[in-house]
Tab-separated table of C-alpha atoms and ligand atoms in Angstrom:
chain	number	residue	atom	x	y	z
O	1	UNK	CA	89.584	71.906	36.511
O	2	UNK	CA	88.762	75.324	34.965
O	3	UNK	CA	86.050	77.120	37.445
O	4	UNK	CA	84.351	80.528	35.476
O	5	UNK	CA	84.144	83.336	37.210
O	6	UNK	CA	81.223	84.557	39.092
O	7	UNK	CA	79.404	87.426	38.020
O	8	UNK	CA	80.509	89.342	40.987
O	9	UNK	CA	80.090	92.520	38.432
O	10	UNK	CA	76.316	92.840	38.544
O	11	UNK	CA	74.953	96.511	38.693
O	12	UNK	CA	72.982	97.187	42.077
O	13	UNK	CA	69.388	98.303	41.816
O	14	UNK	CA	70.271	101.933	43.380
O	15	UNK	CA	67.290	104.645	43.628
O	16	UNK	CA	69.089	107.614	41.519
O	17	UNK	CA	66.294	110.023	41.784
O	18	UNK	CA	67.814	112.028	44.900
O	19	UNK	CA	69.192	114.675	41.949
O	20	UNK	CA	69.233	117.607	42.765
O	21	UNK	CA	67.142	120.233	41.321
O	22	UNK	CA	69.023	123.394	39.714
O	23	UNK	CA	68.657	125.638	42.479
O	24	UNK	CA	70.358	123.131	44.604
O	25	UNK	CA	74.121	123.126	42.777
O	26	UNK	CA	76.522	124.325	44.007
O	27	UNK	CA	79.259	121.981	43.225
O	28	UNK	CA	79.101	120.574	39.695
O	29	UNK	CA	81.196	117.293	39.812
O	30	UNK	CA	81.681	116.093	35.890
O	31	UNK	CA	82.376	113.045	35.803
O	32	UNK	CA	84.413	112.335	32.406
O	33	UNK	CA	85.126	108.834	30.908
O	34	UNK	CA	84.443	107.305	27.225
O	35	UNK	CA	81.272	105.950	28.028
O	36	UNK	CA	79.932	102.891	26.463
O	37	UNK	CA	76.545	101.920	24.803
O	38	UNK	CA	73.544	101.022	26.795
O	39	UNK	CA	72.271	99.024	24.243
O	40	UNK	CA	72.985	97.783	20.752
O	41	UNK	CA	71.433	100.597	18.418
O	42	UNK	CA	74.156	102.774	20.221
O	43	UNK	CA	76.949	100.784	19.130
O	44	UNK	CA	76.900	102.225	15.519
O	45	UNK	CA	77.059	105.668	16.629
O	46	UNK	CA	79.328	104.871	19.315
O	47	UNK	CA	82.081	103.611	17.282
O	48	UNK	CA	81.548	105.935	14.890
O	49	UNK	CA	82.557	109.180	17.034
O	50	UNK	CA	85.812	106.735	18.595
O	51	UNK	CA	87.009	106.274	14.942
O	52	UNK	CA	86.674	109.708	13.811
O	53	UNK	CA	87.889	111.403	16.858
O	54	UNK	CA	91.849	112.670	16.548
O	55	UNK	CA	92.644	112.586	20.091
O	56	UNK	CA	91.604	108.891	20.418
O	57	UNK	CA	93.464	107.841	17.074
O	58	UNK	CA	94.982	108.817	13.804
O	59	UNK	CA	94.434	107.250	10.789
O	60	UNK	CA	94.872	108.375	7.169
O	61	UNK	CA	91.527	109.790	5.245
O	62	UNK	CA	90.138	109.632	8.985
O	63	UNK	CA	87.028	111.375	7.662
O	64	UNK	CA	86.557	108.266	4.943
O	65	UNK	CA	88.333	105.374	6.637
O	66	UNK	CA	87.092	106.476	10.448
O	67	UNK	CA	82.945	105.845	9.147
O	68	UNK	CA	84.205	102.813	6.959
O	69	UNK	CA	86.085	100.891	10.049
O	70	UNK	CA	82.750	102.098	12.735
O	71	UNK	CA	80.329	100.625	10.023
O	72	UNK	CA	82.209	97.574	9.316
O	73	UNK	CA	82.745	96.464	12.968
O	74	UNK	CA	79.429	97.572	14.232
O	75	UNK	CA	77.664	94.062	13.936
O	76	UNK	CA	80.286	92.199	15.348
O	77	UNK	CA	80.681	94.399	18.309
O	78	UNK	CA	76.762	94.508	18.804
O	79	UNK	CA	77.559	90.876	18.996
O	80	UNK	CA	79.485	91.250	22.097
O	81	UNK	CA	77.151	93.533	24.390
O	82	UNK	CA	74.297	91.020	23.348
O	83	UNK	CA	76.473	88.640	25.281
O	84	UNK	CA	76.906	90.756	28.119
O	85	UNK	CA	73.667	91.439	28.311
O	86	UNK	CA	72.333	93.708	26.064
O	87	UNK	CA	74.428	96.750	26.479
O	88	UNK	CA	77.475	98.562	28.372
O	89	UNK	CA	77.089	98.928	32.421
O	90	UNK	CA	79.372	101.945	33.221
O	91	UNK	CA	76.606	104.379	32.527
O	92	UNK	CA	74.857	102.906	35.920
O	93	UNK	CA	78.101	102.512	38.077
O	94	UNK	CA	79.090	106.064	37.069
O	95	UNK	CA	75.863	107.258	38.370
O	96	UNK	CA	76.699	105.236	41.310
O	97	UNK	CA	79.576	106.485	41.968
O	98	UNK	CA	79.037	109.876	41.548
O	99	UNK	CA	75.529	109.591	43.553
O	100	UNK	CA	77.788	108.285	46.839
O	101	UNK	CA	80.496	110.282	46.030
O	102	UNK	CA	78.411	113.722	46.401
O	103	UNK	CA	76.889	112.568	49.564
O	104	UNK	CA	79.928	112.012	50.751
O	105	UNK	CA	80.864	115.185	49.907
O	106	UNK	CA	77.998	117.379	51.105
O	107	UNK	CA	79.433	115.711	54.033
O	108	UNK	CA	82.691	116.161	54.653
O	109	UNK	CA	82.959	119.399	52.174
O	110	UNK	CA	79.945	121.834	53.651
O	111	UNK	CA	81.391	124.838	52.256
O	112	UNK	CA	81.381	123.730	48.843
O	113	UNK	CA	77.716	121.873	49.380
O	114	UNK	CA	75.352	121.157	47.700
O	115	UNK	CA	77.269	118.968	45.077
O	116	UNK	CA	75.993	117.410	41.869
O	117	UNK	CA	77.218	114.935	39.844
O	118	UNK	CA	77.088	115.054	36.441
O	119	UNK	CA	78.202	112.045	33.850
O	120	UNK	CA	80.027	113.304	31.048
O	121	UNK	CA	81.097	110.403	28.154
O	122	UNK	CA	82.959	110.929	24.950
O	123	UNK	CA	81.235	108.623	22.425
O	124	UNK	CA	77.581	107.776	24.017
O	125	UNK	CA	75.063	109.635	25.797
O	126	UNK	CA	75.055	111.513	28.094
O	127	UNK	CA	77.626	113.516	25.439
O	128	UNK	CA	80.051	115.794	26.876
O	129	UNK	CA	78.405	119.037	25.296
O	130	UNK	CA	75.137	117.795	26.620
O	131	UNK	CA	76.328	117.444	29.971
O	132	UNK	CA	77.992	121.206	29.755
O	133	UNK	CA	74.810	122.546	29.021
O	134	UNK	CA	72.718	120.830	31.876
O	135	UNK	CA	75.439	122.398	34.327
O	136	UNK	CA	75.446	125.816	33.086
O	137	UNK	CA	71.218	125.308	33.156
O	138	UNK	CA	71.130	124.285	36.925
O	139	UNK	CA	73.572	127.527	38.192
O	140	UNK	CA	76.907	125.839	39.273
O	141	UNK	CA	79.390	128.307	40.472
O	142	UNK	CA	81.776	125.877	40.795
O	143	UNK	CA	83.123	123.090	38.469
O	144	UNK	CA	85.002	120.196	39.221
O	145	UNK	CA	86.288	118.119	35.884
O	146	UNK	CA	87.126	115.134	37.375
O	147	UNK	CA	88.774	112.327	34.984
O	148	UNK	CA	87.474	108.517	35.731
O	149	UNK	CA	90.573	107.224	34.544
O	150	UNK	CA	93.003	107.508	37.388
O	151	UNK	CA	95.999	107.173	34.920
O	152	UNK	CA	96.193	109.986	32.653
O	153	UNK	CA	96.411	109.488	28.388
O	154	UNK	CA	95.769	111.526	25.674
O	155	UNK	CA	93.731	109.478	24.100
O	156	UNK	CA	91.349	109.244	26.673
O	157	UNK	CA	91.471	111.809	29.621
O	158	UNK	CA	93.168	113.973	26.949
O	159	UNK	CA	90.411	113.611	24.347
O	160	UNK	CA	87.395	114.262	26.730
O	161	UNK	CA	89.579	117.296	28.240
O	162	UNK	CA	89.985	118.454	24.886
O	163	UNK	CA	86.073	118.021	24.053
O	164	UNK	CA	85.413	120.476	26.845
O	165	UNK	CA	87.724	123.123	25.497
O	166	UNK	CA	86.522	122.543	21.735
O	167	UNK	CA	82.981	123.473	23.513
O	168	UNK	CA	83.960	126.733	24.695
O	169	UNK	CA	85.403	127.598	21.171
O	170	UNK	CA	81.708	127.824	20.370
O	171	UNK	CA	80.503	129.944	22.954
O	172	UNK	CA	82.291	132.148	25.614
O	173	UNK	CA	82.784	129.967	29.241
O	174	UNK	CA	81.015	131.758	32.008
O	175	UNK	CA	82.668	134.671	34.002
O	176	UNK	CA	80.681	133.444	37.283
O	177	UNK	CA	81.805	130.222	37.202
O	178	UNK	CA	84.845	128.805	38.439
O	179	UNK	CA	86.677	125.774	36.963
O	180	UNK	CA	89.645	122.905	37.870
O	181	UNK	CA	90.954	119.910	37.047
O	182	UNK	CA	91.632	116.856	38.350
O	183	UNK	CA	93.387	114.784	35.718
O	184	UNK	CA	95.003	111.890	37.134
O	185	UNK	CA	94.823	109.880	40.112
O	186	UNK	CA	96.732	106.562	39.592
O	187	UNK	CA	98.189	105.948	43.151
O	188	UNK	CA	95.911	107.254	45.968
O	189	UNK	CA	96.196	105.262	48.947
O	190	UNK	CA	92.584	104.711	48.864
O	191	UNK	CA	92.393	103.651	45.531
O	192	UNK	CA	95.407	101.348	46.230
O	193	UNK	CA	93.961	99.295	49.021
O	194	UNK	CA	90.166	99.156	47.017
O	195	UNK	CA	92.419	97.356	44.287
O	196	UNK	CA	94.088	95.248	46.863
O	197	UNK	CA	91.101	94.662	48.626
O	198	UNK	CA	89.661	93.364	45.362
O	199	UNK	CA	92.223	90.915	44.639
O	200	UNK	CA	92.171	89.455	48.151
O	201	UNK	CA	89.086	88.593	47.417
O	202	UNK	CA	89.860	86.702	44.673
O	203	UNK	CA	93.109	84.687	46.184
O	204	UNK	CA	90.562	83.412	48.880
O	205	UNK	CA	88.531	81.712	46.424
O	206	UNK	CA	91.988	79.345	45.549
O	207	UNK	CA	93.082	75.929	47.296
O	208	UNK	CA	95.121	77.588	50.298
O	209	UNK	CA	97.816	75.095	48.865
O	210	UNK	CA	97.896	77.027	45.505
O	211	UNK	CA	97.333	80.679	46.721
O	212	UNK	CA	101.056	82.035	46.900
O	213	UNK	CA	101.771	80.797	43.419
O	214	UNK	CA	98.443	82.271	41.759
O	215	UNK	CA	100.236	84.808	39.320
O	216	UNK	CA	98.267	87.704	39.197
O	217	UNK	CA	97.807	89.777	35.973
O	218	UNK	CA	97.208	93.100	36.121
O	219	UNK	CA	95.434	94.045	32.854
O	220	UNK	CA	94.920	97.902	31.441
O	221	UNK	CA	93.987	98.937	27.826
O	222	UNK	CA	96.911	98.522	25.400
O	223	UNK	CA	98.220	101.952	23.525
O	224	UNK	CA	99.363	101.966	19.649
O	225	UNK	CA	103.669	102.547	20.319
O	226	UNK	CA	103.364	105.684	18.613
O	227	UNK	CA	101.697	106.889	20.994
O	228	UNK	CA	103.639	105.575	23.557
O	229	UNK	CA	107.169	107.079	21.868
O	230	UNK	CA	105.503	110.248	21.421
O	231	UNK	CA	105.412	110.322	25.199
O	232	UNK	CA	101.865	109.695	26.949
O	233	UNK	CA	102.154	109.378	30.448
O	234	UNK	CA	99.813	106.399	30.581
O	235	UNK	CA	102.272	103.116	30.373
O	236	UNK	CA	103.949	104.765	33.309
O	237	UNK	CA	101.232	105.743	35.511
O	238	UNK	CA	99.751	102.522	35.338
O	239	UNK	CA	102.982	101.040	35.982
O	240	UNK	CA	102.510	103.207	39.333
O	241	UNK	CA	99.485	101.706	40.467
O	242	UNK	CA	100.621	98.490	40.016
O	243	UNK	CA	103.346	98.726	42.223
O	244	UNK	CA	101.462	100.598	44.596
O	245	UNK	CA	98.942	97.736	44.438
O	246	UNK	CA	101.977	95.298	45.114
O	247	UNK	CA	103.097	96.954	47.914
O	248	UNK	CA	99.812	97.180	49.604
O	249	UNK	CA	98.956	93.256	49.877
O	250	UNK	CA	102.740	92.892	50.532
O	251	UNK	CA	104.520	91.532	46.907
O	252	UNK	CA	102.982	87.631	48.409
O	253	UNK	CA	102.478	86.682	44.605
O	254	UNK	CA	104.145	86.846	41.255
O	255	UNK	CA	102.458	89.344	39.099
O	256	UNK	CA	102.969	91.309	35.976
O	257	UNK	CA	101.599	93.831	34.002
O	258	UNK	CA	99.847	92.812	30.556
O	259	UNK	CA	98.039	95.216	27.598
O	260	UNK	CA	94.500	94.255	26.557
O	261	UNK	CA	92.430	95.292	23.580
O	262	UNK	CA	94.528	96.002	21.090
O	263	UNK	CA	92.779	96.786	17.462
O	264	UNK	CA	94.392	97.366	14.004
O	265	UNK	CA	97.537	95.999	12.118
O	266	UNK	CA	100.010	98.668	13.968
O	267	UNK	CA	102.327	98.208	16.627
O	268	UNK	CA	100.546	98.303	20.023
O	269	UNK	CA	102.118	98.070	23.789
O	270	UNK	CA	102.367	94.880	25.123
O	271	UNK	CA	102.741	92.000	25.794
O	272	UNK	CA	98.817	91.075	25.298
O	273	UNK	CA	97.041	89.934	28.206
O	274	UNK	CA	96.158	86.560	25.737
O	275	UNK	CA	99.413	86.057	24.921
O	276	UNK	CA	101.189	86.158	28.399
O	277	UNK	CA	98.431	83.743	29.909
O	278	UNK	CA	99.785	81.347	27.188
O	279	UNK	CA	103.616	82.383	28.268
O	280	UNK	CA	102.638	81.234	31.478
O	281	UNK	CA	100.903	78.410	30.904
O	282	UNK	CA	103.621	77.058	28.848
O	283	UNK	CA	105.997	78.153	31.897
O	284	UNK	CA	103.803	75.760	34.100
O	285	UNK	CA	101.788	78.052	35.712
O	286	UNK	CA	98.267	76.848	36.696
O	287	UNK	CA	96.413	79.817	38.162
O	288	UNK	CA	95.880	83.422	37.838
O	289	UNK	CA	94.048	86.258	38.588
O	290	UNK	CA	93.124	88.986	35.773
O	291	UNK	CA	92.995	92.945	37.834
O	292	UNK	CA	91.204	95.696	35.663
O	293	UNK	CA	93.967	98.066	36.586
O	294	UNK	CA	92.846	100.920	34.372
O	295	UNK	CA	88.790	100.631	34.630
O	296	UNK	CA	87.153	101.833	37.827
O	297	UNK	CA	83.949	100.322	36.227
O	298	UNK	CA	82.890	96.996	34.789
O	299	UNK	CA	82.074	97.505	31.313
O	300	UNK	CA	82.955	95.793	27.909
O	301	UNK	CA	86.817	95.198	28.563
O	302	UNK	CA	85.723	93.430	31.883
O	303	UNK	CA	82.608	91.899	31.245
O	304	UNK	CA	83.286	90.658	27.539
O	305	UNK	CA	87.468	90.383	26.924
O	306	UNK	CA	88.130	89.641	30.331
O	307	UNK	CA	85.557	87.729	31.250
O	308	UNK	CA	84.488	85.511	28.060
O	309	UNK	CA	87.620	85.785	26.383
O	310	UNK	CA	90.218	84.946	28.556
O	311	UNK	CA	88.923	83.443	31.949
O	312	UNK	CA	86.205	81.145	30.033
O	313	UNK	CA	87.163	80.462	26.253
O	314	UNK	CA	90.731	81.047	26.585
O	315	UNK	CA	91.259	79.312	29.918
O	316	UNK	CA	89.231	76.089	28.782
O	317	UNK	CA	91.172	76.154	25.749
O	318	UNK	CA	94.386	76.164	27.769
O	319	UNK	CA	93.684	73.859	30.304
O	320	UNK	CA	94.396	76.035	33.610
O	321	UNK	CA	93.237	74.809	37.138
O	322	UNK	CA	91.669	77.855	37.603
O	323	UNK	CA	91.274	81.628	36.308
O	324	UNK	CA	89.606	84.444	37.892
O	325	UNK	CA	88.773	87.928	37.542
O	326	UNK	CA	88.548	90.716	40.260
O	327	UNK	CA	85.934	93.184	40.239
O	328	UNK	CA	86.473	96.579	38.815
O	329	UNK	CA	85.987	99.136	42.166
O	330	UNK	CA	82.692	99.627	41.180
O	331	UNK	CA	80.724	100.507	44.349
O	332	UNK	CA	83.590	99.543	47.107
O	333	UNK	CA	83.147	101.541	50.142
O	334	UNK	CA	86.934	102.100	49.843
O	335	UNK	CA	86.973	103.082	46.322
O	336	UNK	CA	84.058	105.931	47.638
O	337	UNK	CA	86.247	107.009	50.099
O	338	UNK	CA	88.865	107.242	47.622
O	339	UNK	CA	86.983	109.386	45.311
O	340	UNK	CA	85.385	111.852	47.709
O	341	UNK	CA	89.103	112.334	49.273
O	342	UNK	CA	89.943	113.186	45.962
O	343	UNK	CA	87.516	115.585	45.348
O	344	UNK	CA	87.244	116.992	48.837
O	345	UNK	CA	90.715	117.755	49.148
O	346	UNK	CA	91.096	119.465	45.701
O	347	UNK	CA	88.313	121.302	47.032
O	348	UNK	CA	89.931	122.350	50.230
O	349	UNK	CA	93.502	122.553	48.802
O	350	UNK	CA	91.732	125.173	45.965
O	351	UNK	CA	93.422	123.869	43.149
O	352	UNK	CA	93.437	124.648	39.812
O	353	UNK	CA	95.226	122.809	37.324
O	354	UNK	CA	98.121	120.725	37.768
O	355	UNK	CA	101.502	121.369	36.288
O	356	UNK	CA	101.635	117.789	34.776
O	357	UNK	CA	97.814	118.087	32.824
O	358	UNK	CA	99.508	121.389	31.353
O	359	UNK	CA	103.032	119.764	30.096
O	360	UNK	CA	102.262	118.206	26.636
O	361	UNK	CA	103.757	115.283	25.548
O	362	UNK	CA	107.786	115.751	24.395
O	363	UNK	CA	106.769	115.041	20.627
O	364	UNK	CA	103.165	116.011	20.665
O	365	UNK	CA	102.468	117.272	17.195
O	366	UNK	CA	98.444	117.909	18.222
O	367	UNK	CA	97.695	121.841	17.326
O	368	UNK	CA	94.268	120.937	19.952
O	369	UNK	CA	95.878	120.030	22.666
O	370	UNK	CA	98.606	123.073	23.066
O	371	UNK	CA	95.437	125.322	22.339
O	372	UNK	CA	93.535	123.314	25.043
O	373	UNK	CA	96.382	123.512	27.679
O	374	UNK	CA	96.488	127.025	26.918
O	375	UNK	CA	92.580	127.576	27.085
O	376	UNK	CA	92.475	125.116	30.774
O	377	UNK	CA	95.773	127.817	32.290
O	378	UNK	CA	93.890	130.474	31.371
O	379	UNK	CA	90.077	129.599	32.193
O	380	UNK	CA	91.336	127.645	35.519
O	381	UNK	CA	93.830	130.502	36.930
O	382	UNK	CA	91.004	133.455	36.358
O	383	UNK	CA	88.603	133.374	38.571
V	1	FES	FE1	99.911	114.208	24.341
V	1	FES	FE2	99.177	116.177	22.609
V	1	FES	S1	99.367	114.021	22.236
V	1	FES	S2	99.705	116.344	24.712
């Protein structure tokens, strides 16, 4: 019999208002990611910035077809955060997150106290630029751009990175501040065992008879192949975390790694997380367990493809015993840990900018992002 899933995703009510004031920063932790709408009148907007934005895709006439494609979809996605509620969650986890994560910090990382977190998204408020501008306001002297998706790609890491630099095209970046880069994160131990952790969760909620056979899919946004041929590091780094995932609960059950999300008529990376449940179905197999690999947050991907998609229309439709979904990290005292390790180690460690976030990819044919690299080697290394 086909069991939903439980809402296991729901945001805490968590008192934000212990920000800082400016004269109180010391550490500005920016906190990039895509962002998502908080509530349908965003959605227009929203899309419209993903469709026109170069890192994130390329289409012909971008300019014309970009605003066409954002206003023809824009009803149809409202459609879908109605059904989750209203509007996109990750704006309230991030602040989470980052609230936890800088009282951690002040912590464990005195010298560098007091630390801020800032949220900086791509498409939705809080905007990137926006975010830039409170941080300059409140006096950082130090900046930490930390990525929220611990496996780097260009068209996501890359584009908000590449935001930042466009920025400071505009106007010169301050000579009393000090900047770095923390790009990609895709197997910290910590982060490892909060995914395993996760799913463990999940296999208890099967028959004890059925638990070693659950097949567990591990689920991450889908790439067009172009992009993948042209040499992104993402398909690989998430490749990464899934076996580091494996490893930690100890390879019990079969598992493989699917692409979600896919949009368009062009080739995309796969196979699709809707087409290998029906592989497996048709192979016999009964009951799964769909892992957010590449989301450290619940937000439309979880809550709406995951969720209502696959584990309830999809899995009624074909008639498994039972599909379930783990939670994103969210607000797991182990997925904490992991970030403020992160961040208090590439505090302590001083680092600047990786060698990897400065390698472009082999065919990369993006003017922006060898000007970017160049901009982050120099900015990073000066001060
Ligand atoms: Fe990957 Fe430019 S597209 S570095």
């Amino acid at each position: 019999m086909f069991k939903s899933i439980k809402l296991l995703h729901k945001v805490p009510q968590v008192e934000l208002s212990n920000r800082r004031s400016s004269s109180q920063v010391k550490t500005a932790v920016i906190m990039l990611n895509m962002g998502g709408p908080q509530h349908v009148n965003q959605v227009h907007d929203y899309l419209h910035r993903i469709m026109t934005d170069r890192d994130m895709m390329q289409l012909p006439f971008q300019n014309i077809l970009g605003p066409y494609i954002a206003k023809r979809r824009t009803s149809e996605v409202q459609k879908k955060y109605a059904e989750i509620g209203g509007g996109s969650p990750i704006l309230k986890w991030t602040n989470i997150q980052g609230k936890l994560l800088c009282e951690k910090l002040d912590k464990i990382s005195p010298n560098t106290a007091p630390h801020k977190h800032y949220v900086a998204f791509r498409y939705v408020d809080p905007l990137t630029e926006y975010t830039l501008k409170e941080v300059e306001k409140d006096g950082a002297k130090r900046i930490v751009l930390f990525s929220q998706y611990p496996q780097y790609s260009c068209a996501t890491a890359g584009s908000s990175f590449n935001a930042i630099y466009s920025y400071y095209q505009k106007k010169k970046f301050p000579d009393n501040i000090k900047m770095s880069v923390i790009d990609r994160w895709a197997t910290h131990p910590l982060l490892i065992k909060a995914i395993g952790s996760r799913i463990s969760d999940e296999i208890k909620q099967f028959k004890e008879i059925d638990r070693n056979n659950v097949v567990i899919l591990f689920s991450a946004h889908s790439l067009p192949l172009k992009a993948v041929n042209r040499g992104d590091a993402y398909p690989s780094e998430v490749s990464a975390t899934v076996h580091a995932v494996m490893e930690e609960i100890g390879y019990t059950n079969p598992y493989a790694l699917v692409w979600q999300s896919k949009v368009g008529p062009l080739p995309w990376l796969g196979p699709f997380t809707d087409d290998a449940l029906k592989g497996y179905v048709k192979q016999g197999k009964k009951n799964f367990i769909l892992v957010p690999i590449a989301f450290v947050n619940e937000h439309i991907e979880t809550l709406h493809e995951l969720d209502i998609e696959y584990c309830k229309e999809l899995g009624e439709e074909l008639g498994v015993e039972n599909i379930r979904r783990a939670a994103a990290p969210n607000d797991h005292p182990l997925f904490i840990d992991a970030i403020s390790d992160i961040v208090s180690q590439h505090l302590r460690d001083n680092i600047t900018v990786g060698p990897k976030f400065l390698l472009r990819c082999a065919h990369c044919c993006n003017d922006r992002c060898y000007q970017s690299k160049h901009w982050y080697s120099k900015v990073c290394n000066s001060n």
